[in-house]
Amino acid sequence: MRHYLFALCILFFTTSIFAQGGELKGTITDAVTGEGLIGATILVSKGKGTVTDISGNYSIKLDSGTYKVTVSYIGYLLKTTSVTMAGKEVSMNFQLDQIALDEVEVVADVAKSRETPVAFSNITTKQIQEELGTRDLPMILNTTPGVYATEQGGGSGDARVTIRGFSQNNIAVMVDGVPVNDMENGAVYWSNWDGLGDITKTMQVQRGLGASKIAINSVGGTINIITKGIDQEMSGSVKQEVNSFGLYKTSFGFNSGPLKGGWGVTVAGSRKWGNAWADGTYDDAWSYFIKVQKRFKKHLISLSANGAPQEHGMRTDKIGIAVYSEKFAKALGINTDSTYKKSPFTTSRTERGLTYNSNSGYLNGKVIDDKINYFHKPQINLSHFWSPNEKLTVSTVLYLSIGKGGGTGLKGTPARDTTTGQYDFDATYLSNAKNFSYAYSTTEHSSSTFLRSSNNDHIWYGLLSTWNYKINKNFSALLGLDGRNYKGSHYQTVYDLLGGDYAIDNSDLNQPTGLGNTNYGMKRNGDKISYYNDAKVMWGGAFGQIEFKKDKWSAFMTGSFSKTGYQRIDYFKKRDLVINGNTFEQAVGFGDTFYYTDSKQVTASSNAVITTNGDTTFIKNSGKPRDYVINPTTYNNQSAQARAATTKQKWFTGYTFKMGANYNITDHHNVFLNLGHLNMAPRMNVVFDNSNKEFLEIKNQKVYAIEAGYSTHFKKFAANLNLYYTNWENKPPQFTPTLVTPDGTFSYNINGLNAIHKGIELDAVYKFTKKLEVEGLASFGDWKTVTEKEVYVYDDNNELVGIVNFSAKNIHVGDAAQIQYGGSLRYEIIKGLYIKPRYTYFAKNYANFDPLVLTGVNANRESWKMPNYGLLDFYAGYDFKIKKVKFGITAGVLNVLNKIYITDAQNGKDFDANTALVYMGMGTRANIALRIGF
């Protein structure tokens, strides 16, 4: 009997242990982007199951035993594994691969954790939804180490971003694998991409040379923006947002997910309107996005269109600190009394406030901003992805971008109201309405001060084709072609005559002038003035990559070769003549006559004295000796041989080389190293000047970089440490410098302006519990110019006209904080309800400077260093469901402590706070949004 009782006790004890079971939990993510997959299904062999939450997390309680676990998600491959539960918690994470063709991986050069040897951070849809609000998309990137983003003057759409001290002109920005940086100067105008945050699936910031295979200006880094597509499940939403200074945004989105027959559609749009933060600024913007996809057995075809027609007021002029805040200025040691005496903005001897906009004024009681930006840049992509077998994948993208718009500004300077410090447009209007220029009209009034628009239209098309072949289980090879063609048209037009009937402009040297032709110089609204030229950029390149993966190692080697061509056409300069295969540049304007023989050519200006004697023509131009030509043929600017002033095509060869390796030490630790060299074509502004003249000395930009990193990943803790060193030679100037001499003004190029950027970056996350997560980051940079230069300036005849000396040795690079640290805490109070405070601190931020002023006593003089500042932001939200309808409320308060700080500065003549010109940061402001979806 005792044996039976003992056996029964053993059976009861054993059954109790196995009956205890445990909890299976983890996260389901996209294998490429790392984004949590919402609504993924987890099934176990005994019929139990669950789905992931908004972060891709899941948990399920199971009795003790062994289970077959299957994870599925629409558009992704199934994953199956087994797990044994024995009375304790088991953590199991899954990374799902997309079915058949992965357009994100193929096109966008997205880096993978523990595989791609570059430093990168992923910004998920969830973070954008929680923190962005109505701000410009780059502002969310301040949560990434080494990144400094500001809203500049405070106008909506005017944000800028730097990575490791490199401006966004030197950061490659890509949308679905297509580069969107301006082809002439590398700039990115975020107002053109206003709705991008609403349709972003994930945004990856690669710091340094990055993983891009094509030859792009990724000196500082690469921002890869991936839009939503067929791989998502069916969903739809409508969202309404408003902030505390009166900016509203309504947006919607719909994603069909995979439909019958392999079709899929994604549609999104938004409307944003209202006031921006600075006085007189506003936003009036739309956005639209549509993507139609069709998946075949081995093909995926995708057609997408994206655009954001918009108009917004700007605050572009940096001004003195004391004008904004007397208290803040005095704390920096500024003599405000002296400043107020000299400043045109403060003749009433008082501060104007942080939102003061010197670009605005009043006309008939209505606020007028002289700086208005308006633009529409639709981009259309046609993509084809083909996987004929399991070894070969081919992607081809044809894209077209059409941009049209510009920005306004003043011709002339209106008086300022002594009370408000703003432009007195009423006085300007009255003056123009009474002003006569009798040489042009005795009945109409001419405007001496008016608004003009600087227009920048473009058409840009390109082809990007990539062939990826898996040689064997360890090696894969990639080859590709990259072709682009761009034409930008630049011109000014009359925008608003401010009370007058016309403005006077005779900049077009081909328009009729003189007695009886004065009406040609009378310009109305929409007429071209000042300048009119085209810039053509032609690009052709090839690239290749070898990748290696085996056990704990992964490595790559990438190279590219490119040819870049530039050409400039000027329609306001005198016209060229092409005679018998010979080109005579800018030979004839209106009234000029070109006398030509095979051996001699003379141009007679419109006021030249012309005489003839037999077959000989004598020409006497004003201020020049008399000349002659025997039996010439004559031409003028209307001759068939005349054309717009056109430069020759100037071509440059560029190449890139990058390599790197990653080693996974254990399942939790890995290290990587990468290095690279970029040899890039110079920019358009250092190839041709505004007179259509080619600079005499033009050199490629050269970049040498090395980077090392260490990462650790555990269930609750992850961290990344990166060290980098970048040497940039022949850094292009921000503008084309000129030298004024007794013989005229000459443009010249600066070569040998070099800079070294080095630093260390750290970011980490710790999940204390399922509900509490803490993130932290730190970045310490040392970015300096290292140049001492003597520049020789020559005229068109290659005669030396002057020497420019400057020295910028060990001068800190300006316009970006070189020290940054911060962190956030996210706590989920109850399911769906969270709070998230975030603090970010910026230091070692120097004013931007012009190296050409570093001469004489100012040689090697350090720029003014802005005050350090830290910002506390607070976010909160609540996501819940009523039946099948999803609701979400998000709110954010930025700069909770109402900190007064400076974000951007230009060095002044005395290299100090008193003469620096600045943008002040924004004060406390709030944003709230309501989202309804399914």
mmCIF file of C-alpha atoms in Angstrom, residues 585-792:
data_model
loop_
_atom_site.group_PDB
_atom_site.id
_atom_site.type_symbol
_atom_site.label_atom_id
_atom_site.label_comp_id
_atom_site.label_asym_id
_atom_site.label_seq_id
_atom_site.Cartn_x
_atom_site.Cartn_y
_atom_site.Cartn_z
ATOM 1 C CA GLU A 585 31.291 83.506 -77.089
ATOM 2 C CA GLN A 586 28.960 86.331 -76.041
ATOM 3 C CA ALA A 587 29.730 88.180 -79.256
ATOM 4 C CA VAL A 588 26.562 90.216 -79.849
ATOM 5 C CA GLY A 589 23.810 91.797 -77.803
ATOM 6 C CA PHE A 590 21.052 94.116 -78.983
ATOM 7 C CA GLY A 591 22.441 96.751 -81.359
ATOM 8 C CA ASP A 592 25.840 95.056 -81.695
ATOM 9 C CA THR A 593 27.257 94.115 -85.102
ATOM 10 C CA PHE A 594 29.862 91.417 -85.567
ATOM 11 C CA TYR A 595 32.198 91.954 -88.533
ATOM 12 C CA TYR A 596 33.724 88.669 -89.638
ATOM 13 C CA THR A 597 36.386 87.381 -92.001
ATOM 14 C CA ASP A 598 38.328 84.149 -91.804
ATOM 15 C CA SER A 599 41.322 86.063 -90.493
ATOM 16 C CA LYS A 600 39.786 88.846 -88.424
ATOM 17 C CA GLN A 601 36.704 89.606 -86.319
ATOM 18 C CA VAL A 602 35.592 92.860 -84.704
ATOM 19 C CA THR A 603 32.451 93.618 -82.658
ATOM 20 C CA ALA A 604 30.880 97.058 -83.007
ATOM 21 C CA SER A 605 28.766 98.027 -79.993
ATOM 22 C CA SER A 606 25.423 99.772 -80.457
ATOM 23 C CA ASN A 607 26.998 103.229 -79.963
ATOM 24 C CA ALA A 608 30.120 102.629 -82.099
ATOM 25 C CA VAL A 609 31.022 104.981 -84.961
ATOM 26 C CA ILE A 610 31.100 103.019 -88.242
ATOM 27 C CA THR A 611 32.640 104.334 -91.483
ATOM 28 C CA THR A 612 33.518 102.640 -94.748
ATOM 29 C CA ASN A 613 36.059 103.270 -97.455
ATOM 30 C CA GLY A 614 35.766 100.947 -100.420
ATOM 31 C CA ASP A 615 35.816 97.363 -99.127
ATOM 32 C CA THR A 616 37.153 98.423 -95.731
ATOM 33 C CA THR A 617 34.953 99.017 -92.675
ATOM 34 C CA PHE A 618 36.306 101.134 -89.802
ATOM 35 C CA ILE A 619 34.940 100.616 -86.264
ATOM 36 C CA LYS A 620 35.443 103.047 -83.390
ATOM 37 C CA ASN A 621 34.082 101.724 -80.103
ATOM 38 C CA SER A 622 33.920 104.128 -77.184
ATOM 39 C CA GLY A 623 37.138 104.134 -75.186
ATOM 40 C CA LYS A 624 38.985 101.908 -77.675
ATOM 41 C CA PRO A 625 41.296 102.573 -80.675
ATOM 42 C CA ARG A 626 39.769 102.566 -84.129
ATOM 43 C CA ASP A 627 39.869 99.182 -85.844
ATOM 44 C CA TYR A 628 39.086 97.964 -89.360
ATOM 45 C CA VAL A 629 38.014 94.858 -91.288
ATOM 46 C CA ILE A 630 38.352 94.278 -95.041
ATOM 47 C CA ASN A 631 35.322 92.950 -96.907
ATOM 48 C CA PRO A 632 33.601 91.468 -93.827
ATOM 49 C CA THR A 633 30.343 89.552 -93.389
ATOM 50 C CA THR A 634 28.133 91.033 -90.683
ATOM 51 C CA TYR A 635 26.062 89.282 -88.010
ATOM 52 C CA ASN A 636 23.850 90.412 -85.133
ATOM 53 C CA ASN A 637 21.964 88.762 -82.287
ATOM 54 C CA GLN A 638 19.078 87.860 -84.587
ATOM 55 C CA SER A 639 21.222 86.068 -87.149
ATOM 56 C CA ALA A 640 20.684 82.377 -87.809
ATOM 57 C CA GLN A 641 24.200 81.771 -86.450
ATOM 58 C CA ALA A 642 23.322 83.322 -83.052
ATOM 59 C CA ARG A 643 22.474 81.202 -80.010
ATOM 60 C CA ALA A 644 22.107 81.771 -76.283
ATOM 61 C CA ALA A 645 25.427 82.058 -74.470
ATOM 62 C CA THR A 646 26.413 78.433 -73.914
ATOM 63 C CA THR A 647 29.482 76.973 -72.267
ATOM 64 C CA LYS A 648 31.211 73.853 -73.403
ATOM 65 C CA GLN A 649 30.365 70.696 -71.498
ATOM 66 C CA LYS A 650 32.846 70.180 -68.689
ATOM 67 C CA TRP A 651 33.291 66.556 -67.581
ATOM 68 C CA PHE A 652 34.791 65.107 -64.415
ATOM 69 C CA THR A 653 35.645 61.537 -63.490
ATOM 70 C CA GLY A 654 34.828 60.289 -60.005
ATOM 71 C CA TYR A 655 35.093 57.023 -58.166
ATOM 72 C CA THR A 656 34.447 55.508 -54.764
ATOM 73 C CA PHE A 657 35.910 52.569 -52.895
ATOM 74 C CA LYS A 658 34.550 51.139 -49.646
ATOM 75 C CA MET A 659 35.150 47.945 -47.716
ATOM 76 C CA GLY A 660 34.251 46.621 -44.304
ATOM 77 C CA ALA A 661 33.862 43.539 -42.166
ATOM 78 C CA ASN A 662 31.692 42.476 -39.239
ATOM 79 C CA TYR A 663 32.518 39.724 -36.729
ATOM 80 C CA ASN A 664 29.903 38.283 -34.397
ATOM 81 C CA ILE A 665 31.969 37.377 -31.351
ATOM 82 C CA THR A 666 29.031 35.642 -29.668
ATOM 83 C CA ASP A 667 25.272 35.754 -30.001
ATOM 84 C CA HIS A 668 25.390 38.975 -27.977
ATOM 85 C CA HIS A 669 28.530 40.822 -29.116
ATOM 86 C CA ASN A 670 29.873 41.942 -32.473
ATOM 87 C CA VAL A 671 32.529 44.321 -33.828
ATOM 88 C CA PHE A 672 32.976 45.925 -37.236
ATOM 89 C CA LEU A 673 35.447 48.017 -39.196
ATOM 90 C CA ASN A 674 34.969 49.929 -42.446
ATOM 91 C CA LEU A 675 37.052 52.290 -44.511
ATOM 92 C CA GLY A 676 36.597 54.132 -47.748
ATOM 93 C CA HIS A 677 37.735 56.735 -50.227
ATOM 94 C CA LEU A 678 35.464 59.026 -52.252
ATOM 95 C CA ASN A 679 36.749 61.005 -55.217
ATOM 96 C CA MET A 680 33.802 63.199 -56.186
ATOM 97 C CA ALA A 681 33.194 65.700 -58.964
ATOM 98 C CA PRO A 682 33.110 69.365 -57.885
ATOM 99 C CA ARG A 683 29.801 71.165 -57.643
ATOM 100 C CA MET A 684 28.321 73.348 -60.367
ATOM 101 C CA ASN A 685 29.148 76.628 -58.584
ATOM 102 C CA VAL A 686 32.902 75.960 -58.725
ATOM 103 C CA VAL A 687 32.883 74.953 -62.392
ATOM 104 C CA PHE A 688 31.247 77.990 -64.064
ATOM 105 C CA ASP A 689 30.701 81.467 -62.645
ATOM 106 C CA ASN A 690 27.682 83.701 -63.232
ATOM 107 C CA SER A 691 29.350 85.183 -66.318
ATOM 108 C CA ASN A 692 29.499 81.767 -68.021
ATOM 109 C CA LYS A 693 33.259 81.664 -67.518
ATOM 110 C CA GLU A 694 34.949 78.419 -66.549
ATOM 111 C CA PHE A 695 37.136 78.610 -63.470
ATOM 112 C CA LEU A 696 40.794 78.086 -64.231
ATOM 113 C CA GLU A 697 41.569 75.644 -61.438
ATOM 114 C CA ILE A 698 38.989 72.975 -60.654
ATOM 115 C CA LYS A 699 39.679 69.915 -58.539
ATOM 116 C CA ASN A 700 37.632 66.964 -57.328
ATOM 117 C CA GLN A 701 36.609 66.600 -53.706
ATOM 118 C CA LYS A 702 38.435 63.807 -51.897
ATOM 119 C CA VAL A 703 37.265 62.016 -48.768
ATOM 120 C CA TYR A 704 39.175 59.433 -46.724
ATOM 121 C CA ALA A 705 37.317 57.748 -43.860
ATOM 122 C CA ILE A 706 37.716 54.935 -41.347
ATOM 123 C CA GLU A 707 35.239 53.767 -38.729
ATOM 124 C CA ALA A 708 35.096 51.065 -36.061
ATOM 125 C CA GLY A 709 32.193 49.878 -33.977
ATOM 126 C CA TYR A 710 31.117 47.531 -31.218
ATOM 127 C CA SER A 711 27.573 46.376 -30.461
ATOM 128 C CA THR A 712 26.026 44.277 -27.743
ATOM 129 C CA HIS A 713 22.488 42.887 -27.787
ATOM 130 C CA PHE A 714 20.665 41.112 -24.991
ATOM 131 C CA LYS A 715 17.031 40.491 -24.238
ATOM 132 C CA LYS A 716 16.715 43.650 -22.153
ATOM 133 C CA PHE A 717 19.803 45.651 -23.081
ATOM 134 C CA ALA A 718 21.429 46.781 -26.316
ATOM 135 C CA ALA A 719 24.208 49.288 -27.006
ATOM 136 C CA ASN A 720 26.344 50.551 -29.887
ATOM 137 C CA LEU A 721 29.731 52.267 -29.718
ATOM 138 C CA ASN A 722 31.302 53.893 -32.805
ATOM 139 C CA LEU A 723 34.575 55.706 -33.482
ATOM 140 C CA TYR A 724 35.210 57.578 -36.736
ATOM 141 C CA TYR A 725 37.822 59.658 -38.550
ATOM 142 C CA THR A 726 37.109 61.521 -41.817
ATOM 143 C CA ASN A 727 39.497 63.691 -43.836
ATOM 144 C CA TRP A 728 37.761 65.901 -46.443
ATOM 145 C CA GLU A 729 39.944 67.633 -49.040
ATOM 146 C CA ASN A 730 38.849 70.416 -51.420
ATOM 147 C CA LYS A 731 35.695 71.095 -49.421
ATOM 148 C CA PRO A 732 33.488 73.287 -51.645
ATOM 149 C CA PRO A 733 32.784 76.842 -50.431
ATOM 150 C CA GLN A 734 29.214 77.838 -49.596
ATOM 151 C CA PHE A 735 29.341 80.581 -52.224
ATOM 152 C CA THR A 736 31.540 81.681 -55.104
ATOM 153 C CA PRO A 737 34.040 84.249 -53.756
ATOM 154 C CA THR A 738 34.998 87.370 -55.711
ATOM 155 C CA LEU A 739 37.963 89.741 -55.684
ATOM 156 C CA VAL A 740 37.428 93.462 -56.376
ATOM 157 C CA THR A 741 40.350 95.120 -58.186
ATOM 158 C CA PRO A 742 40.825 98.378 -60.140
ATOM 159 C CA ASP A 743 40.427 96.274 -63.297
ATOM 160 C CA GLY A 744 37.067 94.822 -62.230
ATOM 161 C CA THR A 745 35.507 92.123 -60.079
ATOM 162 C CA PHE A 746 36.760 88.567 -60.587
ATOM 163 C CA SER A 747 35.266 85.282 -59.385
ATOM 164 C CA TYR A 748 37.673 82.591 -58.296
ATOM 165 C CA ASN A 749 37.717 79.078 -56.924
ATOM 166 C CA ILE A 750 39.195 77.814 -53.656
ATOM 167 C CA ASN A 751 40.952 74.461 -53.705
ATOM 168 C CA GLY A 752 42.669 72.954 -50.721
ATOM 169 C CA LEU A 753 40.027 73.908 -48.133
ATOM 170 C CA ASN A 754 40.350 70.798 -45.971
ATOM 171 C CA ALA A 755 38.626 69.587 -42.813
ATOM 172 C CA ILE A 756 39.049 66.679 -40.396
ATOM 173 C CA HIS A 757 36.035 65.240 -38.571
ATOM 174 C CA LYS A 758 36.615 62.698 -35.812
ATOM 175 C CA GLY A 759 34.594 61.542 -32.843
ATOM 176 C CA ILE A 760 32.926 58.876 -30.742
ATOM 177 C CA GLU A 761 29.237 57.949 -30.521
ATOM 178 C CA LEU A 762 27.238 55.820 -28.107
ATOM 179 C CA ASP A 763 23.598 54.814 -27.960
ATOM 180 C CA ALA A 764 21.891 52.289 -25.708
ATOM 181 C CA VAL A 765 18.485 50.995 -24.630
ATOM 182 C CA TYR A 766 17.466 49.096 -21.504
ATOM 183 C CA LYS A 767 14.072 47.460 -21.009
ATOM 184 C CA PHE A 768 13.514 47.245 -17.263
ATOM 185 C CA THR A 769 10.134 45.637 -17.745
ATOM 186 C CA LYS A 770 7.684 45.107 -20.575
ATOM 187 C CA LYS A 771 6.248 48.521 -19.736
ATOM 188 C CA LEU A 772 9.388 50.537 -18.937
ATOM 189 C CA GLU A 773 12.108 51.301 -21.461
ATOM 190 C CA VAL A 774 15.012 53.765 -21.212
ATOM 191 C CA GLU A 775 17.122 55.038 -24.118
ATOM 192 C CA GLY A 776 20.325 57.055 -24.016
ATOM 193 C CA LEU A 777 22.793 58.577 -26.454
ATOM 194 C CA ALA A 778 26.036 60.526 -26.418
ATOM 195 C CA SER A 779 28.228 61.970 -29.153
ATOM 196 C CA PHE A 780 31.565 63.743 -28.807
ATOM 197 C CA GLY A 781 33.037 65.249 -31.957
ATOM 198 C CA ASP A 782 36.136 67.225 -32.854
ATOM 199 C CA TRP A 783 35.616 68.811 -36.285
ATOM 200 C CA LYS A 784 38.128 71.359 -37.574
ATOM 201 C CA THR A 785 39.352 72.979 -40.755
ATOM 202 C CA VAL A 786 43.093 72.523 -41.329
ATOM 203 C CA THR A 787 43.890 74.934 -44.143
ATOM 204 C CA GLU A 788 46.420 77.673 -44.776
ATOM 205 C CA LYS A 789 45.994 78.859 -48.345
ATOM 206 C CA GLU A 790 47.311 81.323 -50.907
ATOM 207 C CA VAL A 791 44.914 81.673 -53.862
ATOM 208 C CA TYR A 792 45.993 83.236 -57.152
#
